[in-house]
Amino acid sequence: MKIEEINHPELKDHINMIYMHGENQNQKAIERTEMEIKEYISDKEFIISIEDNEPVKIPYGNDGKYIVPIFTDALEYKNGMQYFSLNVMDENKECIIEKLDYFKKLKEDPNFLGYIVNIARVSYIINITLL
C-alpha cells in the first residue's frame, strides 16, 4: 500500500465525536465511541514515522514517558513532518505503512502512553487500553 492510498476520515470523525461528547459530559457516549475507535484501528493500516526501523518516540514530560505519532493520510503526514521540522526532530525520518499492532512491544513499555493522531493538528492520544 502506498502513502497516497491511506485515508481515514472515519477515525477523524470518531475523534471529533469524542470531543463533542466531552463538551456535553456524556461519558457513556465517550466510552461507546472509544470502543468504535478500538474496533476501527484493529485492522487498519496507518502512516507511522520511523527512525532506524523504530517508531519515532516523542517525549511527553520529563519522566521518560513518550507518545508515538501516527497519521491518517498523506497530507497529515506532510504537516506532521513540518511540525517535526519546527521542533528539530525531522532528521532521518522515514515513513512506513503498518497496523498499530506491528509495534506490540510498545504496549509492554510502562513509559508508552499511546499513539497521537495527526500531531500537527490534533491532540488526541489513542491510549494503550484501546490497542
CSV table of N, CA and C in Angstrom, one decimal:
chain,number,residue,atom,x,y,z
A,1,MET,N,0.8,-1.2,0.0
A,1,MET,CA,0.0,0.0,0.0
A,1,MET,C,0.9,1.2,0.0
A,2,LYS,N,0.5,2.2,-0.8
A,2,LYS,CA,1.3,3.5,-0.9
A,2,LYS,C,0.7,4.5,0.1
A,3,ILE,N,1.5,5.5,0.4
A,3,ILE,CA,1.1,6.6,1.3
A,3,ILE,C,-0.2,7.3,0.8
A,4,GLU,N,-0.3,7.4,-0.5
A,4,GLU,CA,-1.4,8.2,-1.1
A,4,GLU,C,-2.7,7.4,-0.9
A,5,GLU,N,-2.6,6.1,-0.7
A,5,GLU,CA,-3.8,5.3,-0.5
A,5,GLU,C,-4.4,5.3,0.9
A,6,ILE,N,-3.6,5.8,1.8
A,6,ILE,CA,-4.0,5.8,3.2
A,6,ILE,C,-5.0,7.0,3.4
A,7,ASN,N,-6.2,6.7,3.9
A,7,ASN,CA,-7.2,7.8,4.1
A,7,ASN,C,-8.1,7.3,5.2
A,8,HIS,N,-8.2,8.0,6.3
A,8,HIS,CA,-9.0,7.5,7.4
A,8,HIS,C,-10.0,8.7,7.9
A,9,PRO,N,-10.9,9.1,7.1
A,9,PRO,CA,-11.8,10.1,7.6
A,9,PRO,C,-12.7,9.6,8.8
A,10,GLU,N,-13.0,8.3,8.8
A,10,GLU,CA,-13.8,7.8,9.9
A,10,GLU,C,-13.2,8.0,11.2
A,11,LEU,N,-11.8,7.8,11.3
A,11,LEU,CA,-11.2,7.9,12.6
A,11,LEU,C,-11.2,9.4,13.0
A,12,LYS,N,-11.1,10.3,12.0
A,12,LYS,CA,-11.2,11.7,12.4
A,12,LYS,C,-12.6,12.1,12.9
A,13,ASP,N,-13.6,11.4,12.3
A,13,ASP,CA,-15.0,11.7,12.8
A,13,ASP,C,-15.1,11.1,14.2
A,14,HIS,N,-14.6,10.0,14.5
A,14,HIS,CA,-14.7,9.4,15.8
A,14,HIS,C,-14.0,10.4,16.8
A,15,ILE,N,-12.8,10.9,16.5
A,15,ILE,CA,-12.1,11.8,17.4
A,15,ILE,C,-13.0,13.1,17.6
A,16,ASN,N,-13.6,13.6,16.6
A,16,ASN,CA,-14.4,14.8,16.7
A,16,ASN,C,-15.6,14.5,17.6
A,17,MET,N,-16.1,13.3,17.5
A,17,MET,CA,-17.3,12.9,18.4
A,17,MET,C,-16.8,12.8,19.8
A,18,ILE,N,-15.6,12.3,20.1
A,18,ILE,CA,-15.1,12.2,21.4
A,18,ILE,C,-15.1,13.6,22.1
A,19,TYR,N,-14.6,14.6,21.3
A,19,TYR,CA,-14.5,15.9,21.8
A,19,TYR,C,-15.9,16.5,22.1
A,20,MET,N,-16.8,16.2,21.2
A,20,MET,CA,-18.2,16.7,21.3
A,20,MET,C,-18.9,16.1,22.5
A,21,HIS,N,-18.7,14.8,22.7
A,21,HIS,CA,-19.3,14.1,23.9
A,21,HIS,C,-18.6,14.6,25.2
A,22,GLY,N,-17.3,15.0,25.1
A,22,GLY,CA,-16.7,15.5,26.3
A,22,GLY,C,-17.3,16.9,26.6
A,23,GLU,N,-17.5,17.7,25.6
A,23,GLU,CA,-18.2,19.0,25.9
A,23,GLU,C,-19.5,18.9,26.6
A,24,ASN,N,-20.2,17.8,26.2
A,24,ASN,CA,-21.6,17.5,26.7
A,24,ASN,C,-21.5,16.7,28.0
A,25,GLN,N,-20.3,16.3,28.4
A,25,GLN,CA,-20.1,15.5,29.6
A,25,GLN,C,-20.9,14.2,29.5
A,26,ASN,N,-20.9,13.6,28.3
A,26,ASN,CA,-21.6,12.3,28.1
A,26,ASN,C,-20.6,11.1,28.1
A,27,GLN,N,-20.3,10.6,29.3
A,27,GLN,CA,-19.3,9.6,29.5
A,27,GLN,C,-19.7,8.3,28.8
A,28,LYS,N,-20.9,7.9,28.8
A,28,LYS,CA,-21.3,6.7,28.1
A,28,LYS,C,-21.1,6.8,26.6
A,29,ALA,N,-21.4,8.0,26.0
A,29,ALA,CA,-21.1,8.1,24.6
A,29,ALA,C,-19.6,8.1,24.3
A,30,ILE,N,-18.8,8.7,25.2
A,30,ILE,CA,-17.4,8.7,25.0
A,30,ILE,C,-16.9,7.2,25.0
A,31,GLU,N,-17.3,6.4,26.0
A,31,GLU,CA,-16.9,5.0,26.0
A,31,GLU,C,-17.4,4.3,24.8
A,32,ARG,N,-18.6,4.5,24.3
A,32,ARG,CA,-19.0,3.8,23.1
A,32,ARG,C,-18.2,4.2,21.9
A,33,THR,N,-17.8,5.5,21.8
A,33,THR,CA,-17.0,5.9,20.7
A,33,THR,C,-15.6,5.4,20.8
A,34,GLU,N,-15.1,5.3,22.0
A,34,GLU,CA,-13.8,4.7,22.2
A,34,GLU,C,-13.8,3.2,21.7
A,35,MET,N,-14.8,2.5,22.0
A,35,MET,CA,-14.9,1.1,21.5
A,35,MET,C,-15.0,1.1,20.0
A,36,GLU,N,-15.7,2.0,19.4
A,36,GLU,CA,-15.7,2.1,17.9
A,36,GLU,C,-14.3,2.4,17.4
A,37,ILE,N,-13.5,3.3,18.1
A,37,ILE,CA,-12.2,3.5,17.7
A,37,ILE,C,-11.3,2.3,17.8
A,38,LYS,N,-11.5,1.6,18.9
A,38,LYS,CA,-10.7,0.3,19.1
A,38,LYS,C,-11.0,-0.7,18.0
A,39,GLU,N,-12.3,-0.8,17.6
A,39,GLU,CA,-12.6,-1.7,16.5
A,39,GLU,C,-12.1,-1.3,15.2
A,40,TYR,N,-12.2,0.1,15.0
A,40,TYR,CA,-11.7,0.6,13.7
A,40,TYR,C,-10.2,0.4,13.5
A,41,ILE,N,-9.4,0.7,14.5
A,41,ILE,CA,-8.0,0.7,14.3
A,41,ILE,C,-7.4,-0.8,14.3
A,42,SER,N,-8.2,-1.7,14.8
A,42,SER,CA,-7.7,-3.1,14.9
A,42,SER,C,-7.3,-3.7,13.6
A,43,ASP,N,-7.9,-3.3,12.5
A,43,ASP,CA,-7.5,-3.9,11.2
A,43,ASP,C,-7.1,-2.9,10.1
A,44,LYS,N,-6.8,-1.7,10.5
A,44,LYS,CA,-6.5,-0.6,9.6
A,44,LYS,C,-5.0,-0.4,9.6
A,45,GLU,N,-4.4,0.1,8.5
A,45,GLU,CA,-3.0,0.5,8.4
A,45,GLU,C,-2.9,2.0,8.4
A,46,PHE,N,-1.9,2.5,9.1
A,46,PHE,CA,-1.6,3.9,9.3
A,46,PHE,C,-0.2,4.2,8.9
A,47,ILE,N,0.0,5.5,8.7
A,47,ILE,CA,1.4,6.0,8.3
A,47,ILE,C,2.1,6.3,9.7
A,48,ILE,N,3.2,5.7,9.8
A,48,ILE,CA,4.0,5.8,11.0
A,48,ILE,C,5.4,6.2,10.7
A,49,SER,N,5.9,7.2,11.4
A,49,SER,CA,7.2,7.7,11.3
A,49,SER,C,8.2,6.8,12.0
A,50,ILE,N,9.3,6.4,11.3
A,50,ILE,CA,10.3,5.6,11.9
A,50,ILE,C,11.7,6.2,11.8
A,51,GLU,N,12.6,5.7,12.6
A,51,GLU,CA,14.0,6.1,12.5
A,51,GLU,C,14.8,4.9,13.0
A,52,ASP,N,15.7,4.4,12.1
A,52,ASP,CA,16.4,3.2,12.4
A,52,ASP,C,15.5,2.0,12.7
A,53,ASN,N,14.4,1.9,11.9
A,53,ASN,CA,13.4,0.8,12.0
A,53,ASN,C,12.7,0.8,13.3
A,54,GLU,N,12.7,1.9,14.0
A,54,GLU,CA,11.9,2.0,15.3
A,54,GLU,C,10.9,3.2,15.1
A,55,PRO,N,9.7,3.1,15.7
A,55,PRO,CA,8.8,4.2,15.7
A,55,PRO,C,9.4,5.4,16.4
A,56,VAL,N,9.1,6.6,15.8
A,56,VAL,CA,9.6,7.8,16.4
A,56,VAL,C,8.9,8.1,17.7
A,57,LYS,N,9.6,8.3,18.8
A,57,LYS,CA,9.1,8.5,20.1
A,57,LYS,C,9.2,10.0,20.5
A,58,ILE,N,8.1,10.6,20.8
A,58,ILE,CA,8.1,12.0,21.2
A,58,ILE,C,8.0,12.1,22.7
A,59,PRO,N,9.0,12.7,23.4
A,59,PRO,CA,8.9,12.8,24.8
A,59,PRO,C,7.7,13.5,25.3
A,60,TYR,N,7.1,13.0,26.4
A,60,TYR,CA,5.9,13.6,27.0
A,60,TYR,C,6.2,13.9,28.5
A,61,GLY,N,6.7,15.1,28.7
A,61,GLY,CA,7.1,15.4,30.1
A,61,GLY,C,8.6,15.0,30.3
A,62,ASN,N,9.0,15.1,31.5
A,62,ASN,CA,10.5,14.8,31.7
A,62,ASN,C,10.7,13.5,32.5
A,63,ASP,N,9.7,12.6,32.5
A,63,ASP,CA,9.8,11.4,33.3
A,63,ASP,C,10.1,10.2,32.4
A,64,GLY,N,10.5,10.4,31.1
A,64,GLY,CA,10.7,9.2,30.3
A,64,GLY,C,9.5,8.7,29.5
A,65,LYS,N,8.3,9.2,29.8
A,65,LYS,CA,7.1,8.8,29.1
A,65,LYS,C,7.1,9.4,27.7
A,66,TYR,N,6.5,8.7,26.8
A,66,TYR,CA,6.5,9.2,25.4
A,66,TYR,C,5.2,8.7,24.7
A,67,ILE,N,5.0,9.4,23.5
A,67,ILE,CA,3.9,9.0,22.6
A,67,ILE,C,4.5,8.8,21.2
A,68,VAL,N,3.8,8.1,20.4
A,68,VAL,CA,4.2,7.7,19.1
A,68,VAL,C,3.2,8.3,18.1
A,69,PRO,N,3.7,9.2,17.2
A,69,PRO,CA,2.7,9.8,16.2
A,69,PRO,C,2.3,8.8,15.1
A,70,ILE,N,1.0,8.8,14.8
A,70,ILE,CA,0.5,8.1,13.6
A,70,ILE,C,-0.2,9.2,12.7
A,71,PHE,N,-0.4,8.9,11.5
A,71,PHE,CA,-1.0,9.8,10.6
A,71,PHE,C,-2.1,9.1,9.8
A,72,THR,N,-3.2,9.9,9.5
A,72,THR,CA,-4.4,9.2,8.9
A,72,THR,C,-4.4,9.4,7.4
A,73,ASP,N,-3.5,10.3,6.8
A,73,ASP,CA,-3.4,10.4,5.4
A,73,ASP,C,-2.1,11.1,5.0
A,74,ALA,N,-1.8,11.2,3.7
A,74,ALA,CA,-0.6,11.8,3.3
A,74,ALA,C,-0.4,13.3,3.7
A,75,LEU,N,-1.5,14.0,3.6
A,75,LEU,CA,-1.5,15.5,4.0
A,75,LEU,C,-1.1,15.6,5.5
A,76,GLU,N,-1.7,14.8,6.3
A,76,GLU,CA,-1.4,14.9,7.7
A,76,GLU,C,0.0,14.5,8.0
A,77,TYR,N,0.5,13.5,7.2
A,77,TYR,CA,2.0,13.1,7.4
A,77,TYR,C,2.8,14.3,7.0
A,78,LYS,N,2.5,15.0,5.9
A,78,LYS,CA,3.3,16.1,5.4
A,78,LYS,C,3.3,17.2,6.5
A,79,ASN,N,2.1,17.5,7.0
A,79,ASN,CA,2.0,18.5,8.1
A,79,ASN,C,2.8,18.1,9.4
A,80,GLY,N,2.7,16.8,9.7
A,80,GLY,CA,3.4,16.3,10.8
A,80,GLY,C,4.9,16.4,10.7
A,81,MET,N,5.4,16.2,9.5
A,81,MET,CA,6.9,16.3,9.2
A,81,MET,C,7.3,17.8,9.3
A,82,GLN,N,6.4,18.7,8.9
A,82,GLN,CA,6.7,20.2,9.1
A,82,GLN,C,6.7,20.5,10.6
A,83,TYR,N,5.8,19.9,11.4
A,83,TYR,CA,5.8,20.1,12.8
A,83,TYR,C,7.2,19.6,13.4
A,84,PHE,N,7.6,18.4,13.0
A,84,PHE,CA,8.9,17.8,13.4
A,84,PHE,C,10.0,18.8,13.1
A,85,SER,N,10.0,19.3,11.8
A,85,SER,CA,11.0,20.2,11.4
A,85,SER,C,11.1,21.5,12.3
A,86,LEU,N,9.9,22.0,12.6
A,86,LEU,CA,9.9,23.2,13.5
A,86,LEU,C,10.5,22.9,14.9
A,87,ASN,N,10.4,21.6,15.3
A,87,ASN,CA,11.0,21.2,16.6
A,87,ASN,C,12.3,20.5,16.5
A,88,VAL,N,12.9,20.6,15.3
A,88,VAL,CA,14.2,20.0,15.0
A,88,VAL,C,14.2,18.5,15.4
A,89,MET,N,13.2,17.8,14.9
A,89,MET,CA,13.0,16.4,15.1
A,89,MET,C,12.9,15.6,13.8
A,90,ASP,N,13.2,16.2,12.7
A,90,ASP,CA,12.8,15.6,11.4
A,90,ASP,C,14.0,14.9,10.8
A,91,GLU,N,15.2,14.9,11.4
A,91,GLU,CA,16.3,14.3,10.7
A,91,GLU,C,16.2,12.7,10.6
A,92,ASN,N,16.5,12.2,9.5
A,92,ASN,CA,16.5,10.8,9.2
A,92,ASN,C,15.1,10.1,9.4
A,93,LYS,N,14.1,10.8,9.3
A,93,LYS,CA,12.7,10.2,9.5
A,93,LYS,C,12.3,9.6,8.2
A,94,GLU,N,11.7,8.4,8.2
A,94,GLU,CA,11.0,7.8,7.1
A,94,GLU,C,9.6,7.5,7.5
A,95,CYS,N,8.8,7.0,6.5
A,95,CYS,CA,7.5,6.5,6.9
A,95,CYS,C,7.3,5.1,6.5
A,96,ILE,N,6.5,4.3,7.2
A,96,ILE,CA,6.1,3.0,6.8
A,96,ILE,C,4.6,3.0,7.0
A,97,ILE,N,4.0,2.0,6.3
A,97,ILE,CA,2.5,1.8,6.4
A,97,ILE,C,2.4,0.5,7.2
A,98,GLU,N,1.8,0.6,8.4
A,98,GLU,CA,1.7,-0.6,9.3
A,98,GLU,C,0.4,-0.5,10.1
A,99,LYS,N,0.0,-1.7,10.5
A,99,LYS,CA,-1.1,-1.7,11.6
A,99,LYS,C,-0.5,-1.4,12.9
A,100,LEU,N,-1.3,-0.9,13.8
A,100,LEU,CA,-0.7,-0.4,15.1
A,100,LEU,C,-0.2,-1.6,15.9
A,101,ASP,N,-0.7,-2.8,15.7
A,101,ASP,CA,-0.2,-3.9,16.5
A,101,ASP,C,1.2,-4.4,16.0
A,102,TYR,N,1.7,-3.8,15.0
A,102,TYR,CA,3.0,-4.2,14.5
A,102,TYR,C,4.1,-3.9,15.6
A,103,PHE,N,3.8,-2.8,16.4
A,103,PHE,CA,4.7,-2.5,17.5
A,103,PHE,C,4.2,-3.0,18.8
A,104,LYS,N,3.9,-4.2,18.9
A,104,LYS,CA,3.3,-4.8,20.1
A,104,LYS,C,4.1,-4.6,21.4
A,105,LYS,N,5.4,-4.6,21.2
A,105,LYS,CA,6.3,-4.5,22.3
A,105,LYS,C,6.2,-3.1,23.0
A,106,LEU,N,5.7,-2.1,22.2
A,106,LEU,CA,5.5,-0.8,22.8
A,106,LEU,C,4.5,-0.9,24.0
A,107,LYS,N,3.4,-1.7,23.8
A,107,LYS,CA,2.4,-1.8,24.8
A,107,LYS,C,3.0,-2.3,26.1
A,108,GLU,N,4.1,-3.0,26.1
A,108,GLU,CA,4.6,-3.6,27.3
A,108,GLU,C,5.5,-2.6,28.0
A,109,ASP,N,5.8,-1.5,27.4
A,109,ASP,CA,6.7,-0.5,28.0
A,109,ASP,C,5.9,0.5,28.8
A,110,PRO,N,6.1,0.5,30.1
A,110,PRO,CA,5.3,1.4,31.0
A,110,PRO,C,5.4,2.9,30.7
A,111,ASN,N,6.4,3.2,29.9
A,111,ASN,CA,6.6,4.7,29.5
A,111,ASN,C,5.8,5.0,28.3
A,112,PHE,N,5.2,4.0,27.6
A,112,PHE,CA,4.5,4.3,26.4
A,112,PHE,C,3.1,4.7,26.8
A,113,LEU,N,2.7,5.9,26.4
A,113,LEU,CA,1.4,6.5,26.7
A,113,LEU,C,0.3,6.2,25.6
A,114,GLY,N,0.8,5.9,24.4
A,114,GLY,CA,-0.2,5.7,23.3
A,114,GLY,C,0.2,6.4,22.0
A,115,TYR,N,-0.6,6.3,21.0
A,115,TYR,CA,-0.4,6.9,19.8
A,115,TYR,C,-1.1,8.3,19.7
A,116,ILE,N,-0.4,9.3,19.2
A,116,ILE,CA,-1.0,10.6,19.0
A,116,ILE,C,-1.4,10.7,17.5
A,117,VAL,N,-2.6,11.0,17.2
A,117,VAL,CA,-3.1,11.1,15.8
A,117,VAL,C,-2.9,12.4,15.2
A,118,ASN,N,-2.3,12.5,14.1
A,118,ASN,CA,-2.1,13.8,13.3
A,118,ASN,C,-1.6,14.9,14.2
A,119,ILE,N,-0.3,14.7,14.6
A,119,ILE,CA,0.3,15.5,15.7
A,119,ILE,C,0.2,17.0,15.4
A,120,ALA,N,0.3,17.5,14.2
A,120,ALA,CA,0.3,18.9,13.9
A,120,ALA,C,-1.1,19.6,14.1
A,121,ARG,N,-2.1,18.8,14.1
A,121,ARG,CA,-3.5,19.4,14.1
A,121,ARG,C,-4.3,18.9,15.3
A,122,VAL,N,-4.1,17.7,15.8
A,122,VAL,CA,-5.0,17.1,16.8
A,122,VAL,C,-4.1,16.7,18.0
A,123,SER,N,-4.7,16.8,19.1
A,123,SER,CA,-4.0,16.4,20.3
A,123,SER,C,-4.6,15.2,21.0
A,124,TYR,N,-5.3,14.4,20.2
A,124,TYR,CA,-6.0,13.2,20.7
A,124,TYR,C,-5.0,12.0,20.8
A,125,ILE,N,-4.9,11.4,21.9
A,125,ILE,CA,-4.0,10.3,22.1
A,125,ILE,C,-4.8,9.0,22.2
A,126,ILE,N,-4.5,8.1,21.3
A,126,ILE,CA,-5.1,6.7,21.4
A,126,ILE,C,-4.4,6.0,22.5
A,127,ASN,N,-5.0,5.9,23.7
A,127,ASN,CA,-4.2,5.3,24.8
A,127,ASN,C,-4.1,3.8,24.6
A,128,ILE,N,-3.3,3.2,25.4
A,128,ILE,CA,-2.9,1.8,25.3
A,128,ILE,C,-4.1,0.8,25.6
A,129,THR,N,-5.1,1.3,26.3
A,129,THR,CA,-6.3,0.4,26.6
A,129,THR,C,-7.1,0.2,25.3
A,130,LEU,N,-6.9,1.0,24.3
A,130,LEU,CA,-7.7,0.8,23.1
A,130,LEU,C,-6.9,0.0,22.0
A,131,LEU,N,-5.7,-0.4,22.4
A,131,LEU,CA,-4.9,-1.1,21.4
A,131,LEU,C,-5.0,-2.6,21.6
